[in-house]
XYZ file of C-alpha atoms in Angstrom:
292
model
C -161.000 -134.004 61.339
C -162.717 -135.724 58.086
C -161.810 -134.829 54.571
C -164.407 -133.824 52.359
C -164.154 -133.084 48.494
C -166.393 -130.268 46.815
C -167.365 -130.120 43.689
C -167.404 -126.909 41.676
C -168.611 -127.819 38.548
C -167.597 -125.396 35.967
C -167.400 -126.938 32.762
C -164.817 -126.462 30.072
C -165.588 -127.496 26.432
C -161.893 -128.070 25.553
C -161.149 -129.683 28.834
C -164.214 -131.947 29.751
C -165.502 -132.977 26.643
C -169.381 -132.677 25.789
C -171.929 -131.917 29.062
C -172.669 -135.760 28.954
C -168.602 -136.704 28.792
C -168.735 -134.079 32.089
C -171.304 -135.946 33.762
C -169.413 -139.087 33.515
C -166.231 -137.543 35.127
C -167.745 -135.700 37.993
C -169.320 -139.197 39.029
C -166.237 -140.927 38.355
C -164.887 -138.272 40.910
C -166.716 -139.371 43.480
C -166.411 -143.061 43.507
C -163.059 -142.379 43.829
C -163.312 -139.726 46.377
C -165.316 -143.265 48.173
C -162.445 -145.853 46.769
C -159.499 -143.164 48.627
C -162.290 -143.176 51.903
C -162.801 -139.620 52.022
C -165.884 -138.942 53.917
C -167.838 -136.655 52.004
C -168.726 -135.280 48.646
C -170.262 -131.875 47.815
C -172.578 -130.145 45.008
C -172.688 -126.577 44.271
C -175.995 -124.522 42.955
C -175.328 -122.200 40.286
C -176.910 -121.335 37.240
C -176.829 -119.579 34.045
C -173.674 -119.229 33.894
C -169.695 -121.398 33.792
C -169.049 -120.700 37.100
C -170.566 -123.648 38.245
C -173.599 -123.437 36.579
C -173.654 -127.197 35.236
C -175.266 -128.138 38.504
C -178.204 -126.126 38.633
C -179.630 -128.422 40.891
C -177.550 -130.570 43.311
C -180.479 -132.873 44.688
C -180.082 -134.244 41.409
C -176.400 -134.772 41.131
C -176.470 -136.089 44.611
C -179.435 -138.649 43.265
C -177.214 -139.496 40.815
C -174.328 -139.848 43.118
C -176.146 -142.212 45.530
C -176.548 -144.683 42.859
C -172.937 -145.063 42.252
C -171.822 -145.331 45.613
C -172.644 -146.595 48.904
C -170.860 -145.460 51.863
C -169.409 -141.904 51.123
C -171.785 -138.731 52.383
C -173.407 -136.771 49.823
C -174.070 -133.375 50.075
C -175.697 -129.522 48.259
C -173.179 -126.855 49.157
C -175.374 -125.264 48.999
C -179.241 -125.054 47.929
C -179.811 -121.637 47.333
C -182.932 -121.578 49.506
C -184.539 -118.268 48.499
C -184.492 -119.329 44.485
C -187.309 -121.731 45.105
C -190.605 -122.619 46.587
C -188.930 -124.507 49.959
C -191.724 -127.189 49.641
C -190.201 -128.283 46.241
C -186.978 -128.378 47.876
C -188.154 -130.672 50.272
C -189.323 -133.239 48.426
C -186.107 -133.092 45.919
C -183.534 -133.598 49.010
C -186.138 -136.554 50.718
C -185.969 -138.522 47.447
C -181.817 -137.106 47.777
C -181.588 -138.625 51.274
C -183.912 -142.138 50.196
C -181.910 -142.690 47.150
C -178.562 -142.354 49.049
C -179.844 -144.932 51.949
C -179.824 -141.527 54.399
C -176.117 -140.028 53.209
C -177.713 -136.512 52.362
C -176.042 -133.631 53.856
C -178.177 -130.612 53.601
C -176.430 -127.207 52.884
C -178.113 -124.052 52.413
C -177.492 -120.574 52.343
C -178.615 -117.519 50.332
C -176.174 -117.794 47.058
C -173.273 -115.124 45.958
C -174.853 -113.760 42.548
C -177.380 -111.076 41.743
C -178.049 -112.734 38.467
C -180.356 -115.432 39.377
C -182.129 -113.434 41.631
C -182.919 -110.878 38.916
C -183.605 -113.870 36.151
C -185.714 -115.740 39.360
C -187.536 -112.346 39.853
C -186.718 -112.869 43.213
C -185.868 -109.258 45.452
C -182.238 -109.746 47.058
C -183.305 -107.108 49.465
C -185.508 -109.975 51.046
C -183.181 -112.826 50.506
C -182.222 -113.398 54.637
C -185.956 -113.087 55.432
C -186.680 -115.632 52.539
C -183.920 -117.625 53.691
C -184.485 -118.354 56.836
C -188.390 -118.797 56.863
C -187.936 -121.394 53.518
C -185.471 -123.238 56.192
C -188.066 -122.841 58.774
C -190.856 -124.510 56.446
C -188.202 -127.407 54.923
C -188.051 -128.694 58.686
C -191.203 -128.277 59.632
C -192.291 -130.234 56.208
C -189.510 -132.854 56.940
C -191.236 -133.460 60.679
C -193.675 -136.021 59.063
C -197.449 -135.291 59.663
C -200.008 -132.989 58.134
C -198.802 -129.298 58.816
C -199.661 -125.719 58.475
C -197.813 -122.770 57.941
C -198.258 -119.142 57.804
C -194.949 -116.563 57.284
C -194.659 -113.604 55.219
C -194.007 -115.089 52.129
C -195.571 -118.220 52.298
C -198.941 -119.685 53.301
C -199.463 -123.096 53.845
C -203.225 -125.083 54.980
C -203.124 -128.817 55.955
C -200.462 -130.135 53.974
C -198.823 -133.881 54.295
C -194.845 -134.192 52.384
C -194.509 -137.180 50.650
C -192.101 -138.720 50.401
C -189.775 -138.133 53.957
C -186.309 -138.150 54.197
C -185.181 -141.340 55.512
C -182.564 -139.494 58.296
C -185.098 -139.122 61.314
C -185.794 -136.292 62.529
C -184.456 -134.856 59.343
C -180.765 -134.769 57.795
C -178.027 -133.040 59.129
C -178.167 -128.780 58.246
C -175.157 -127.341 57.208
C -175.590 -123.054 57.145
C -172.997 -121.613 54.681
C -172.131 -117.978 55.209
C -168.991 -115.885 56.896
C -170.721 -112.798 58.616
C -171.488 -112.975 62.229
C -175.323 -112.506 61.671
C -176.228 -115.871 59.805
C -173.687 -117.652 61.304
C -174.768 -116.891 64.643
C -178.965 -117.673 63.361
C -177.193 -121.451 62.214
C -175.939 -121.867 65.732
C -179.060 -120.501 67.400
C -180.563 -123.715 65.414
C -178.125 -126.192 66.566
C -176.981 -126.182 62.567
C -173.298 -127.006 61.584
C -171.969 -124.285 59.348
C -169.415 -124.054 56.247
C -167.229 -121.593 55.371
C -164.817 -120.774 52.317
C -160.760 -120.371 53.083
C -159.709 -118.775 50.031
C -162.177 -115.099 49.715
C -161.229 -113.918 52.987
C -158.235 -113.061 55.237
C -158.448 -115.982 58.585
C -159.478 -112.742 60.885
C -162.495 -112.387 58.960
C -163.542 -116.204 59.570
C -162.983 -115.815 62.882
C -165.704 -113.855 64.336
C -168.520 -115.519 62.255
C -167.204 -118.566 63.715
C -166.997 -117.137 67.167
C -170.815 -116.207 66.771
C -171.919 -119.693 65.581
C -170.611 -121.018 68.898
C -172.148 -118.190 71.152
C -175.266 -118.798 69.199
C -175.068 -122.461 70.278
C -174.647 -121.965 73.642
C -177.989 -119.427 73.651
C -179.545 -122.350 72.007
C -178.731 -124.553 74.421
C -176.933 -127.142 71.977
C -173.994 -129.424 72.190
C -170.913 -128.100 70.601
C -169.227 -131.533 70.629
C -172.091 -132.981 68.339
C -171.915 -130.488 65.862
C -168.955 -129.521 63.107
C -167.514 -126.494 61.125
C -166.493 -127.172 57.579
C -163.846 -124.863 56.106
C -163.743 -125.481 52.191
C -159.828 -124.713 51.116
C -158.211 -125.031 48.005
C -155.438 -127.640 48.157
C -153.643 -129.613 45.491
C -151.002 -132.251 46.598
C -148.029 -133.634 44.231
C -144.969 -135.439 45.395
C -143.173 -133.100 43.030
C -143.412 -129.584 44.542
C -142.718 -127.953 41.429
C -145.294 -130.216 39.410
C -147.717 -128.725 42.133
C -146.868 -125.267 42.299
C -147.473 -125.125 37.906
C -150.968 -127.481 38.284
C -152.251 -125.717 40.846
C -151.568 -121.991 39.252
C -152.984 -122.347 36.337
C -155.940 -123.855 38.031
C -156.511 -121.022 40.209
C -156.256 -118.392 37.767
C -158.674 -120.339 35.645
C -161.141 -120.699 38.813
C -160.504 -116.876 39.354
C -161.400 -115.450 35.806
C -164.712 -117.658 35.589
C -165.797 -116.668 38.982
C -165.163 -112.905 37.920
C -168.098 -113.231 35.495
C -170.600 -112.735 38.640
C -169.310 -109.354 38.730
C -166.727 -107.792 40.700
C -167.541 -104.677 43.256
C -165.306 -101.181 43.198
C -161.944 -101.484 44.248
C -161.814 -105.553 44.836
C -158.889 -106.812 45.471
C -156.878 -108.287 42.617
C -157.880 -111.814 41.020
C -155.411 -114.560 40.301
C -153.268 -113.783 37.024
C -153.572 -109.709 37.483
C -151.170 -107.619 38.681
C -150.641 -106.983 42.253
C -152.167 -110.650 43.882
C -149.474 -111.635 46.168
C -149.208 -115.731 45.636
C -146.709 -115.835 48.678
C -149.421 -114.037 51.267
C -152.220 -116.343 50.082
C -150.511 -119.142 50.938
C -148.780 -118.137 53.676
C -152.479 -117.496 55.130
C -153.673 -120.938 53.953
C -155.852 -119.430 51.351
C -154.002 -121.445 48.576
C -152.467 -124.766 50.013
C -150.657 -126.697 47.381
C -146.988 -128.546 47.763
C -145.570 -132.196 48.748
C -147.776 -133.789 51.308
């Protein structure tokens, strides 16, 4: 098992200083994510709004990252693929992946919030179609060589990507998602997939986890070679009460800033309302915090 740390980065004014003082930390972060010889470090895409939103653009952060550091994998969790034109994408993440000396870990997916989509003027309804052919295209683009491509939503004549990733035959492609469908498309792909502890009961992980290895085995790939990330909130203190308070407060905080995406009828409650059981979360590994 390797131990990865993601970042989230949801800035608060009276916590982090200015946007600049923000920067600073979050970089910080990850050196010493590389001095304690964790093995990875991850960017989240959001925009317009706190819930992560102060890394609109993770090929940059990771950029950034790679110039601080030199040993510790860098990685987008994710790039929300259907957002942009996938031929910008590739060039961002091959300058990513040169920068870092060939550290990039590429994660994609379709992102959780109908806002950028409507501010993107980009139909949700076509997101998983978008999704997968902008994938499709990155890879192809990342091959080296003139190329040509024609999909439904994007046509492409004689076209040469400059510059290339340094990873050969392109960086490792991490699929984030829980249901069954895209899980089993990443293992159809040979792709390693990610998945997030803390929105769903462990059943639920299960069977999109199940697909992604049938969908290996149709593909024809090596399970051994590839690797499922679960992303779970944990928070260690030698002092059990110390971590029980710290790690609380930070989950009701995460909880109330993720709520601005929206919440659908009859979700189940947040952190801080009434009626979210604290004992059944962790009991279920949802929320891990405690003495190591």
């Amino acid at each position: 098992m390797d131990i990865h740390a993601n970042m989230l980065a949801s800035w608060f004014p009276e916590r982090n200083g200015s946007p600049q003082d923000f920067y600073r930390q979050i970089l910080e972060q990850v050196q010493l994510a590389e001095d304690m010889g964790l093995a990875g470090f991850w960017f989240t895409e959001h925009h317009f709004i706190q819930y992560g939103g102060s890394v609109p653009n993770p090929a940059t952060m990771i950029t950034a990252a790679a110039t601080r550091t030199s040993r510790i994998r860098l990685g987008s969790c994710i790039s929300i693929l259907p957002l942009r034109h996938p031929l910008q994408v590739a060039e961002d993440y091959a300058m990513a992946d040169l920068f870092s000396g060939g550290r990039l870990e590429f994660g994609i997916g379709s992102g959780n919030t109908q806002q950028d989509y409507d501010v993107f003027q980009v139909q949700r309804q076509d997101s998983r179609a978008r999704f997968e052919e902008s994938a499709e295209l990155i890879v192809k683009a990342w091959s080296g060589g003139r190329f040509s491509h024609h999909g439904h939503f994007w046509q492409i004549d004689g076209v040469e990507l400059h510059p290339l990733p340094l990873q050969r035959p392109h960086p490792p492609v991490w699929v984030a998602g829980t249901s069954e469908a895209s899980l089993h498309w990443a293992g159809l792909h040979g792709y390693d997939i990610m998945t997030v502890a803390h929105p769903h009961p462990p059943e639920k992980q299960r069977a999109g986890v199940a697909a992604w290895k049938r969908g290996l085995e149709e593909g024809g790939h090596d399970r051994g070679a590839l690797r499922c990330q679960l992303h779970a909130r944990i928070l260690v203190d030698e002092n059990r009460e110390r971590a029980s308070e710290t790690a609380v407060a930070a989950i009701e905080r995460y909880d109330a800033t993720s709520a601005v995406r929206g919440r659908p009828p009859g979700a189940a409650p947040i952190a801080g309302e009434p009626g979210y059981d604290w004992d059944a979360m962790a009991a279920a590994g949802r929320n891990i915090y405690g003495t190591p």
